[in-house]
CSV table of C-alpha atoms and ligand atoms in Angstrom, one decimal:
chain,number,residue,atom,x,y,z
A,1,MET,CA,15.8,-17.1,-20.1
A,2,PRO,CA,12.8,-15.3,-21.5
A,3,ALA,CA,9.9,-17.4,-22.6
A,4,LYS,CA,10.0,-18.2,-26.3
A,5,GLY,CA,8.3,-15.5,-28.3
A,6,ALA,CA,8.1,-13.2,-25.2
A,7,PRO,CA,8.6,-9.5,-26.0
A,8,ARG,CA,12.0,-8.1,-25.0
A,9,VAL,CA,13.4,-4.6,-25.0
A,10,SER,CA,16.4,-3.9,-27.1
A,11,ASN,CA,18.1,-0.6,-27.9
A,12,ASP,CA,15.6,1.3,-25.9
A,13,PRO,CA,16.4,4.9,-26.4
A,14,SER,CA,15.1,6.1,-23.1
A,15,ASP,CA,17.3,7.3,-20.3
A,16,VAL,CA,15.3,5.4,-17.8
A,17,LEU,CA,13.2,2.2,-18.2
A,18,VAL,CA,10.9,1.7,-15.3
A,19,VAL,CA,9.7,-1.9,-15.0
A,20,GLY,CA,6.4,-2.0,-13.2
A,21,GLY,CA,3.3,0.2,-13.6
A,22,GLY,CA,2.0,0.1,-10.0
A,23,VAL,CA,2.1,3.0,-7.6
A,24,ILE,CA,5.8,2.7,-7.0
A,25,GLY,CA,6.8,2.5,-10.7
A,26,LEU,CA,4.5,5.3,-11.7
A,27,SER,CA,5.5,7.6,-8.9
A,28,ILE,CA,9.1,7.1,-9.9
A,29,ALA,CA,8.2,7.7,-13.6
A,30,TRP,CA,6.3,10.8,-12.9
A,31,ARG,CA,9.0,12.4,-10.7
A,32,ALA,CA,11.8,11.3,-13.0
A,33,ALA,CA,10.0,12.8,-16.1
A,34,GLN,CA,9.4,16.0,-14.1
A,35,GLN,CA,13.2,16.2,-13.8
A,36,GLY,CA,13.5,16.1,-17.6
A,37,LEU,CA,14.6,12.5,-17.8
A,38,SER,CA,13.3,10.5,-20.8
A,39,VAL,CA,11.2,7.7,-19.2
A,40,THR,CA,9.6,4.6,-20.5
A,41,VAL,CA,7.4,2.5,-18.2
A,42,VAL,CA,6.7,-1.2,-19.0
A,43,ASP,CA,3.5,-2.2,-17.3
A,44,ALA,CA,2.5,-5.9,-17.4
A,45,SER,CA,-0.7,-5.4,-15.3
A,46,MET,CA,-0.2,-8.8,-13.7
A,47,ALA,CA,-3.2,-10.4,-11.9
A,48,GLY,CA,-2.6,-10.0,-8.2
A,49,ARG,CA,-0.8,-6.7,-8.5
A,50,ALA,CA,-0.7,-5.1,-5.0
A,51,SER,CA,-1.7,-1.6,-6.2
A,52,HIS,CA,-5.0,-2.9,-7.6
A,53,ALA,CA,-6.1,-4.7,-4.4
A,54,ALA,CA,-4.6,-2.3,-1.8
A,55,ALA,CA,-6.8,-0.5,0.7
A,56,GLY,CA,-4.6,2.6,0.5
A,57,MET,CA,-3.9,3.2,4.1
A,58,LEU,CA,-1.3,5.9,4.7
A,59,ALA,CA,-1.0,4.7,8.2
A,60,PRO,CA,2.6,4.1,9.5
A,61,ILE,CA,1.4,4.3,13.1
A,62,THR,CA,-1.5,1.8,13.1
A,63,GLU,CA,-0.1,-0.4,10.3
A,64,THR,CA,3.4,-1.0,11.8
A,65,LYS,CA,4.1,-3.2,14.8
A,66,PRO,CA,5.6,-1.0,17.5
A,67,THR,CA,8.7,-3.3,17.6
A,68,GLU,CA,9.5,-2.4,13.9
A,69,GLU,CA,11.1,0.9,14.8
A,70,ALA,CA,13.1,1.3,11.5
A,71,LEU,CA,9.9,0.7,9.5
A,72,LEU,CA,8.0,3.1,11.6
A,73,ARG,CA,10.6,5.8,11.2
A,74,LEU,CA,10.6,5.2,7.4
A,75,GLY,CA,6.8,5.3,7.3
A,76,LEU,CA,6.7,8.6,9.3
A,77,GLU,CA,9.2,10.1,6.8
A,78,GLY,CA,7.0,8.9,3.9
A,79,GLN,CA,3.8,10.2,5.6
A,80,ARG,CA,5.2,13.7,5.8
A,81,LEU,CA,5.5,13.9,2.0
A,82,TRP,CA,1.8,12.9,1.4
A,83,PRO,CA,-0.1,16.2,1.7
A,84,ASP,CA,2.1,17.9,-0.9
A,85,PHE,CA,2.3,14.9,-3.1
A,86,ALA,CA,-1.5,14.5,-3.1
A,87,ALA,CA,-2.1,18.2,-3.9
A,88,GLU,CA,0.6,18.2,-6.6
A,89,LEU,CA,-0.7,15.0,-8.2
A,90,THR,CA,-4.3,16.2,-8.2
A,91,ALA,CA,-3.2,19.4,-9.9
A,92,ALA,CA,-0.9,17.7,-12.4
A,93,SER,CA,-3.4,15.0,-13.4
A,94,GLY,CA,-6.7,17.0,-13.0
A,95,MET,CA,-8.0,13.9,-11.2
A,96,GLU,CA,-9.2,13.2,-7.7
A,97,ILE,CA,-7.4,10.5,-5.8
A,98,GLY,CA,-9.7,9.9,-2.8
A,99,TYR,CA,-7.3,11.4,-0.3
A,100,ARG,CA,-9.0,11.3,3.1
A,101,THR,CA,-7.6,12.9,6.3
A,102,GLN,CA,-10.2,11.8,8.9
A,103,GLY,CA,-7.7,9.7,10.9
A,104,THR,CA,-7.7,6.1,12.0
A,105,LEU,CA,-9.3,4.5,15.0
A,106,ALA,CA,-7.7,1.4,16.5
A,107,VAL,CA,-10.0,-0.4,18.8
A,108,ALA,CA,-9.6,-3.1,21.5
A,109,LEU,CA,-12.0,-5.9,22.1
A,110,ASP,CA,-10.3,-7.4,25.2
A,111,ASN,CA,-7.8,-6.6,27.9
A,112,ASP,CA,-4.9,-7.8,25.9
A,113,ASP,CA,-5.8,-5.6,23.0
A,114,LYS,CA,-6.3,-2.7,25.4
A,115,ALA,CA,-2.8,-3.3,26.9
A,116,ASP,CA,-1.4,-3.3,23.3
A,117,LEU,CA,-3.1,0.1,22.5
A,118,ASP,CA,-1.8,1.5,25.8
A,119,ARG,CA,1.7,0.4,24.9
A,120,LEU,CA,1.3,1.9,21.4
A,121,ALA,CA,0.2,5.2,22.9
A,122,LYS,CA,3.3,5.3,25.1
A,123,ILE,CA,5.6,4.6,22.2
A,124,LEU,CA,3.9,7.4,20.1
A,125,ALA,CA,4.3,9.8,23.0
A,126,GLY,CA,8.0,9.1,22.8
A,127,PHE,CA,7.9,10.1,19.1
A,128,GLY,CA,5.9,13.2,19.9
A,129,ILE,CA,3.0,11.9,17.9
A,130,ASP,CA,-0.6,12.9,18.7
A,131,ALA,CA,-2.9,10.0,19.6
A,132,ASP,CA,-6.0,10.1,21.8
A,133,ALA,CA,-6.8,7.2,24.2
A,134,LEU,CA,-10.6,6.8,24.3
A,135,THR,CA,-13.0,4.9,26.5
A,136,SER,CA,-15.5,2.5,25.1
A,137,ARG,CA,-18.2,5.2,25.1
A,138,GLU,CA,-16.0,7.8,23.5
A,139,THR,CA,-15.0,5.3,20.8
A,140,ARG,CA,-18.6,4.6,20.0
A,141,GLN,CA,-19.4,8.3,19.9
A,142,LEU,CA,-16.9,8.7,17.1
A,143,GLU,CA,-18.1,5.6,15.2
A,144,PRO,CA,-21.6,4.6,16.4
A,145,MET,CA,-21.7,1.4,14.4
A,146,LEU,CA,-19.0,-0.1,16.5
A,147,SER,CA,-19.9,-3.1,18.7
A,148,PRO,CA,-20.7,-2.4,22.3
A,149,ASP,CA,-18.1,-5.1,23.0
A,150,VAL,CA,-15.3,-2.6,22.1
A,151,ARG,CA,-13.5,-1.8,25.3
A,152,SER,CA,-11.4,1.2,24.3
A,153,GLY,CA,-9.8,2.9,21.3
A,154,LEU,CA,-6.9,4.9,20.2
A,155,LEU,CA,-7.6,7.7,17.7
A,156,VAL,CA,-4.6,8.5,15.5
A,157,PRO,CA,-5.4,11.7,13.6
A,158,SER,CA,-2.4,11.5,11.3
A,159,ASP,CA,-3.0,8.1,9.8
A,160,HIS,CA,-4.9,8.8,6.5
A,161,SER,CA,-5.9,7.0,3.3
A,162,VAL,CA,-6.1,7.3,-0.4
A,163,GLU,CA,-7.9,5.3,-3.2
A,164,PRO,CA,-5.1,3.3,-4.9
A,165,ARG,CA,-7.0,2.7,-8.1
A,166,LEU,CA,-7.7,6.4,-8.5
A,167,LEU,CA,-4.1,7.1,-7.5
A,168,THR,CA,-2.7,4.7,-10.1
A,169,GLU,CA,-4.8,6.4,-12.8
A,170,ALA,CA,-3.8,9.9,-11.7
A,171,LEU,CA,-0.1,8.8,-11.7
A,172,ARG,CA,-0.4,7.4,-15.2
A,173,VAL,CA,-1.9,10.7,-16.5
A,174,ALA,CA,0.6,12.9,-14.6
A,175,ALA,CA,3.6,10.8,-15.8
A,176,GLN,CA,2.4,10.9,-19.4
A,177,ARG,CA,1.7,14.7,-19.2
A,178,ALA,CA,5.3,15.1,-17.8
A,179,GLY,CA,6.6,13.2,-20.9
A,180,ALA,CA,6.8,9.6,-19.8
A,181,THR,CA,5.8,6.8,-22.2
A,182,ILE,CA,3.8,3.9,-20.8
A,183,GLU,CA,3.9,0.6,-22.7
A,184,GLN,CA,1.4,-2.2,-21.8
A,185,ARG,CA,3.4,-5.4,-22.1
A,186,GLU,CA,5.2,-8.1,-20.1
A,187,LEU,CA,8.9,-8.1,-19.8
A,188,THR,CA,10.4,-11.5,-18.9
A,189,SER,CA,14.1,-10.6,-18.8
A,190,LEU,CA,16.2,-7.5,-17.9
A,191,ALA,CA,19.1,-9.0,-19.9
A,192,ALA,CA,18.3,-7.3,-23.2
A,193,THR,CA,17.3,-3.8,-21.9
A,194,LYS,CA,19.4,-1.0,-23.2
A,195,PRO,CA,18.4,2.2,-21.4
A,196,SER,CA,21.1,4.1,-19.3
A,197,THR,CA,19.3,2.8,-16.2
A,198,THR,CA,16.6,0.3,-15.5
A,199,VAL,CA,14.5,0.8,-12.4
A,200,LEU,CA,13.0,-2.5,-11.2
A,201,ALA,CA,9.7,-1.7,-9.5
A,202,ALA,CA,7.8,-4.9,-10.3
A,203,GLY,CA,6.5,-5.8,-6.8
A,204,CYS,CA,6.7,-9.5,-6.0
A,205,TRP,CA,7.7,-10.2,-9.6
A,206,SER,CA,11.0,-8.3,-9.1
A,207,ARG,CA,12.8,-11.4,-7.8
A,208,ALA,CA,12.4,-13.4,-11.0
A,209,LEU,CA,13.3,-10.4,-13.2
A,210,ALA,CA,16.4,-9.6,-11.1
A,211,ARG,CA,17.5,-13.3,-11.4
A,212,THR,CA,17.7,-12.8,-15.2
A,213,VAL,CA,20.7,-10.5,-14.6
A,214,GLY,CA,22.2,-12.7,-11.9
A,215,ILE,CA,20.9,-10.7,-8.9
A,216,ASP,CA,19.1,-12.3,-6.0
A,217,LEU,CA,16.5,-10.2,-4.2
A,218,ASP,CA,14.9,-11.1,-0.9
A,219,VAL,CA,11.3,-10.4,-1.9
A,220,ARG,CA,8.4,-12.8,-1.9
A,221,PRO,CA,4.6,-12.6,-2.5
A,222,VAL,CA,2.3,-12.6,0.5
A,223,LYS,CA,-1.3,-12.9,-0.4
A,224,GLY,CA,-4.0,-10.5,1.0
A,225,GLN,CA,-7.6,-11.2,0.3
A,226,VAL,CA,-9.7,-8.0,0.4
A,227,LEU,CA,-13.5,-7.3,0.1
A,228,ARG,CA,-15.0,-4.2,-1.4
A,229,LEU,CA,-18.4,-3.4,0.1
A,230,HIS,CA,-20.8,-0.6,-0.5
A,231,ASP,CA,-22.6,1.5,2.1
A,232,ALA,CA,-25.6,3.0,0.3
A,233,GLY,CA,-26.5,5.2,3.2
A,234,GLY,CA,-23.0,6.6,3.5
A,235,ARG,CA,-23.0,6.6,7.3
A,236,PHE,CA,-21.4,3.3,8.2
A,237,LEU,CA,-18.0,4.7,9.0
A,238,THR,CA,-16.3,8.1,9.0
A,239,ARG,CA,-12.7,7.0,9.3
A,240,THR,CA,-10.6,3.8,9.1
A,241,VAL,CA,-11.3,1.4,11.9
A,242,ARG,CA,-9.0,-1.5,12.7
A,243,GLY,CA,-8.6,-4.1,15.4
A,244,VAL,CA,-7.3,-7.5,16.2
A,245,VAL,CA,-9.9,-10.3,16.1
A,246,ASN,CA,-9.1,-14.0,16.7
A,247,GLY,CA,-5.4,-13.1,16.5
A,248,SER,CA,-5.8,-11.5,13.0
A,249,SER,CA,-5.5,-7.8,12.3
A,250,ILE,CA,-8.4,-6.4,10.2
A,251,TYR,CA,-9.3,-3.0,8.9
A,252,LEU,CA,-12.2,-1.3,7.3
A,253,VAL,CA,-11.4,1.7,5.2
A,254,PRO,CA,-14.3,4.0,4.0
A,255,ARG,CA,-14.2,6.0,0.8
A,256,GLY,CA,-16.1,9.2,-0.1
A,257,ASP,CA,-18.3,7.3,-2.6
A,258,GLY,CA,-19.7,4.8,0.0
A,259,GLU,CA,-17.2,2.1,-0.7
A,260,VAL,CA,-15.8,0.3,2.3
A,261,VAL,CA,-12.7,-1.8,1.9
A,262,LEU,CA,-12.4,-4.7,4.3
A,263,GLY,CA,-9.0,-6.5,4.6
A,264,ALA,CA,-7.0,-8.4,4.7
A,265,THR,CA,-5.7,-12.0,5.0
A,266,GLN,CA,-2.0,-12.6,5.1
A,267,GLU,CA,-1.1,-15.9,3.4
A,268,GLU,CA,2.2,-17.4,2.3
A,269,LEU,CA,1.1,-19.3,-0.8
A,270,GLY,CA,3.5,-18.1,-3.5
A,271,HIS,CA,1.9,-16.5,-6.5
A,272,ASP,CA,-1.5,-18.0,-5.8
A,273,THR,CA,-4.2,-15.3,-6.2
A,274,THR,CA,-7.3,-17.5,-5.5
A,275,VAL,CA,-10.1,-15.9,-3.6
A,276,THR,CA,-11.3,-18.5,-1.1
A,277,ALA,CA,-14.6,-19.1,0.6
A,278,GLY,CA,-12.6,-19.4,3.9
A,279,GLY,CA,-10.8,-16.1,3.3
A,280,VAL,CA,-14.1,-14.2,2.7
A,281,TRP,CA,-15.7,-15.9,5.6
A,282,GLU,CA,-12.9,-15.1,8.0
A,283,LEU,CA,-12.8,-11.4,7.0
A,284,LEU,CA,-16.6,-11.0,7.4
A,285,ARG,CA,-16.6,-13.0,10.7
A,286,ASP,CA,-13.8,-10.9,12.2
A,287,ALA,CA,-15.2,-7.6,10.9
A,288,ARG,CA,-18.6,-8.4,12.4
A,289,ALA,CA,-17.1,-8.7,15.8
A,290,LEU,CA,-16.0,-5.0,15.5
A,291,LEU,CA,-18.9,-3.7,13.4
A,292,PRO,CA,-22.0,-6.0,13.5
A,293,GLY,CA,-23.7,-4.1,10.7
A,294,VAL,CA,-21.0,-4.9,8.2
A,295,THR,CA,-23.1,-7.8,6.8
A,296,GLU,CA,-25.8,-5.4,5.8
A,297,LEU,CA,-23.5,-3.7,3.3
A,298,THR,CA,-23.7,-4.5,-0.4
A,299,PHE,CA,-21.1,-7.0,-1.6
A,300,VAL,CA,-19.1,-5.5,-4.6
A,301,GLU,CA,-15.9,-7.5,-5.0
A,302,ALA,CA,-13.5,-10.0,-3.5
A,303,ILE,CA,-10.0,-9.8,-4.7
A,304,SER,CA,-6.5,-11.0,-3.8
A,305,GLY,CA,-3.3,-8.9,-4.0
A,306,LEU,CA,0.3,-10.1,-3.7
A,307,ARG,CA,2.3,-7.9,-1.3
A,308,PRO,CA,6.0,-7.9,-2.1
A,309,MET,CA,7.4,-8.7,1.3
A,310,THR,CA,11.0,-8.8,2.5
A,311,ARG,CA,12.3,-10.7,5.5
A,312,ASP,CA,12.6,-7.6,7.7
A,313,ASN,CA,9.5,-5.9,6.2
A,314,THR,CA,11.5,-2.9,5.0
A,315,PRO,CA,11.7,-2.2,1.3
A,316,ILE,CA,14.7,-2.6,-1.0
A,317,ILE,CA,15.5,0.8,-2.5
A,318,LYS,CA,19.1,0.6,-3.8
A,319,ARG,CA,21.4,0.5,-6.8
A,320,ALA,CA,21.9,-3.1,-7.4
A,321,ALA,CA,24.2,-2.8,-10.5
A,322,GLU,CA,25.8,0.1,-12.4
A,323,ASP,CA,22.7,0.3,-14.7
A,324,LEU,CA,20.0,-1.1,-12.3
A,325,ILE,CA,18.2,0.5,-9.4
A,326,VAL,CA,15.8,-1.7,-7.4
A,327,ALA,CA,12.6,-0.3,-5.7
A,328,THR,CA,10.6,-3.2,-4.3
A,329,GLY,CA,9.7,-5.1,-1.2
A,330,HIS,CA,7.3,-2.4,0.2
A,331,GLY,CA,5.1,-5.1,1.8
A,332,ARG,CA,2.1,-3.6,3.5
A,333,ASN,CA,3.2,-0.1,2.9
A,334,GLY,CA,3.6,0.5,-0.8
A,335,VAL,CA,1.1,3.2,-1.2
A,336,LEU,CA,2.4,5.1,1.9
A,337,LEU,CA,6.0,4.8,0.7
A,338,ALA,CA,5.5,5.6,-3.0
A,339,PRO,CA,6.4,9.4,-2.8
A,340,LEU,CA,9.4,8.7,-0.6
A,341,THR,CA,10.6,5.9,-2.8
A,342,ALA,CA,10.2,8.1,-5.9
A,343,GLU,CA,12.2,10.9,-4.2
A,344,ARG,CA,15.1,8.5,-3.3
A,345,VAL,CA,15.2,6.8,-6.7
A,346,VAL,CA,15.1,10.1,-8.6
A,347,ALA,CA,17.9,11.5,-6.5
A,348,GLU,CA,19.9,8.4,-7.4
A,349,LEU,CA,19.0,8.8,-11.1
A,350,ILE,CA,19.9,12.4,-11.2
A,351,GLY,CA,23.2,11.7,-9.6
A,352,VAL,CA,23.9,9.3,-12.4
A,353,THR,CA,22.5,11.1,-15.4
A,354,ALA,CA,23.3,14.7,-14.6
B,1,LIG,N1,-1.6,-2.3,4.0
B,1,LIG,C1,-2.6,-3.2,4.3
B,1,LIG,C2,-2.3,-4.6,3.9
B,1,LIG,O1,-1.3,-4.9,3.4
B,1,LIG,O2,-3.2,-5.4,4.1
C-alpha cells in the first residue's frame, strides 16, 4: 500500500510513464520521445541513487569477470553503441558528458594477479578483442605515478569512461527537448498508474514498486562507497587504472577537469547509504598500493551508491505484465548498458503502441 498522503499517479494521459530518473530511465525516456511517444518521467532523486555515485566506466572487459560470459557479451554489445550515443546526446543536449576514450589499464601486483591478467588476455584474444600485455616498465611508462611494485599490466584500449552526473543532466535536457516531461516526486505504488505502459527503471527501488502490483523482482541493493578526489596538476593519471589489492577490486577513473574517482566497496547492507571511516580507509589504503601519490590529491567527496544487483549479475529487461516493462538490475554496468537498454525497451514499446 502507498504511504498515507503519498503522491500517486492517476489517469496519467501519457503513453509511457517511466519510473526512475537515473541514466537508465532517462535514456529510455529520450529514445522513446524521439520515436514520437508521449513520455512522462517520475524522478524521486533517492539518496543513494547509483547514477549519482557511479564512476562511469564503459568497461565490459575490465569490469566483468571472465567467467561471466553472458554479461561480457551483453557489455560488448552495449559498448558498441556508445560512440554514436555519446555524439548524438552531446548534439541533442548541447552539453558535454565527459566521454573519454583513453582506455583502461589493469595492473598486477603479484604473481596471482599476473596469472589473472594473462588468462584475461587469452579470453580476449578468443573474442578478437585488442589488449596489450605490458611489462612493469611499460606499464609505468604509460602511467608514471604507478607503484614500482606493479609487476605487469594489460592495456585495454576499448574500455572507456563517461561522467555520469554530466550524462544524467544531458539526458534530462535531451529528453525534455524531444518532448518528455520530467516530474520530481516519489511514486510509492504502481497500482494507480494509468498510462498505456509503465517502464519500471527505479534501480534497487524497483523491487518494492513491482511488489505493489504483485510482481517479484530479483533485485537487491549492493552498496558501493566512492571517493572523489581532485588532481590540481592534472597529471596524476591519463586513463582508468584498476587492480586487485587485498582481494578487493579497486579503480581510479580520471576526468578531464582533474577529478579522480576512486571506488568502490561492495557491501550487502540493504538500503544503508552510510559512508564509513572504514570504507574510506580501505579505499585509500588499497589505492595507495597501486598509486602511492593518491594521498596527495585533494579530498572532494565521499559518497555511497546502491547498485541494483541481480543473482546472476545480468539485468532484467523484460515485459513483466501487459502494461509493465521492467528495466533494472544493471548492477555494476548501468552506465555502460543504458543505450542498449533504451534500444531494447523502445523496440518493445513501439511494438506495443504502433
Ligand atoms: N562499475 C563500478 C562499480 O560498480 O563499482
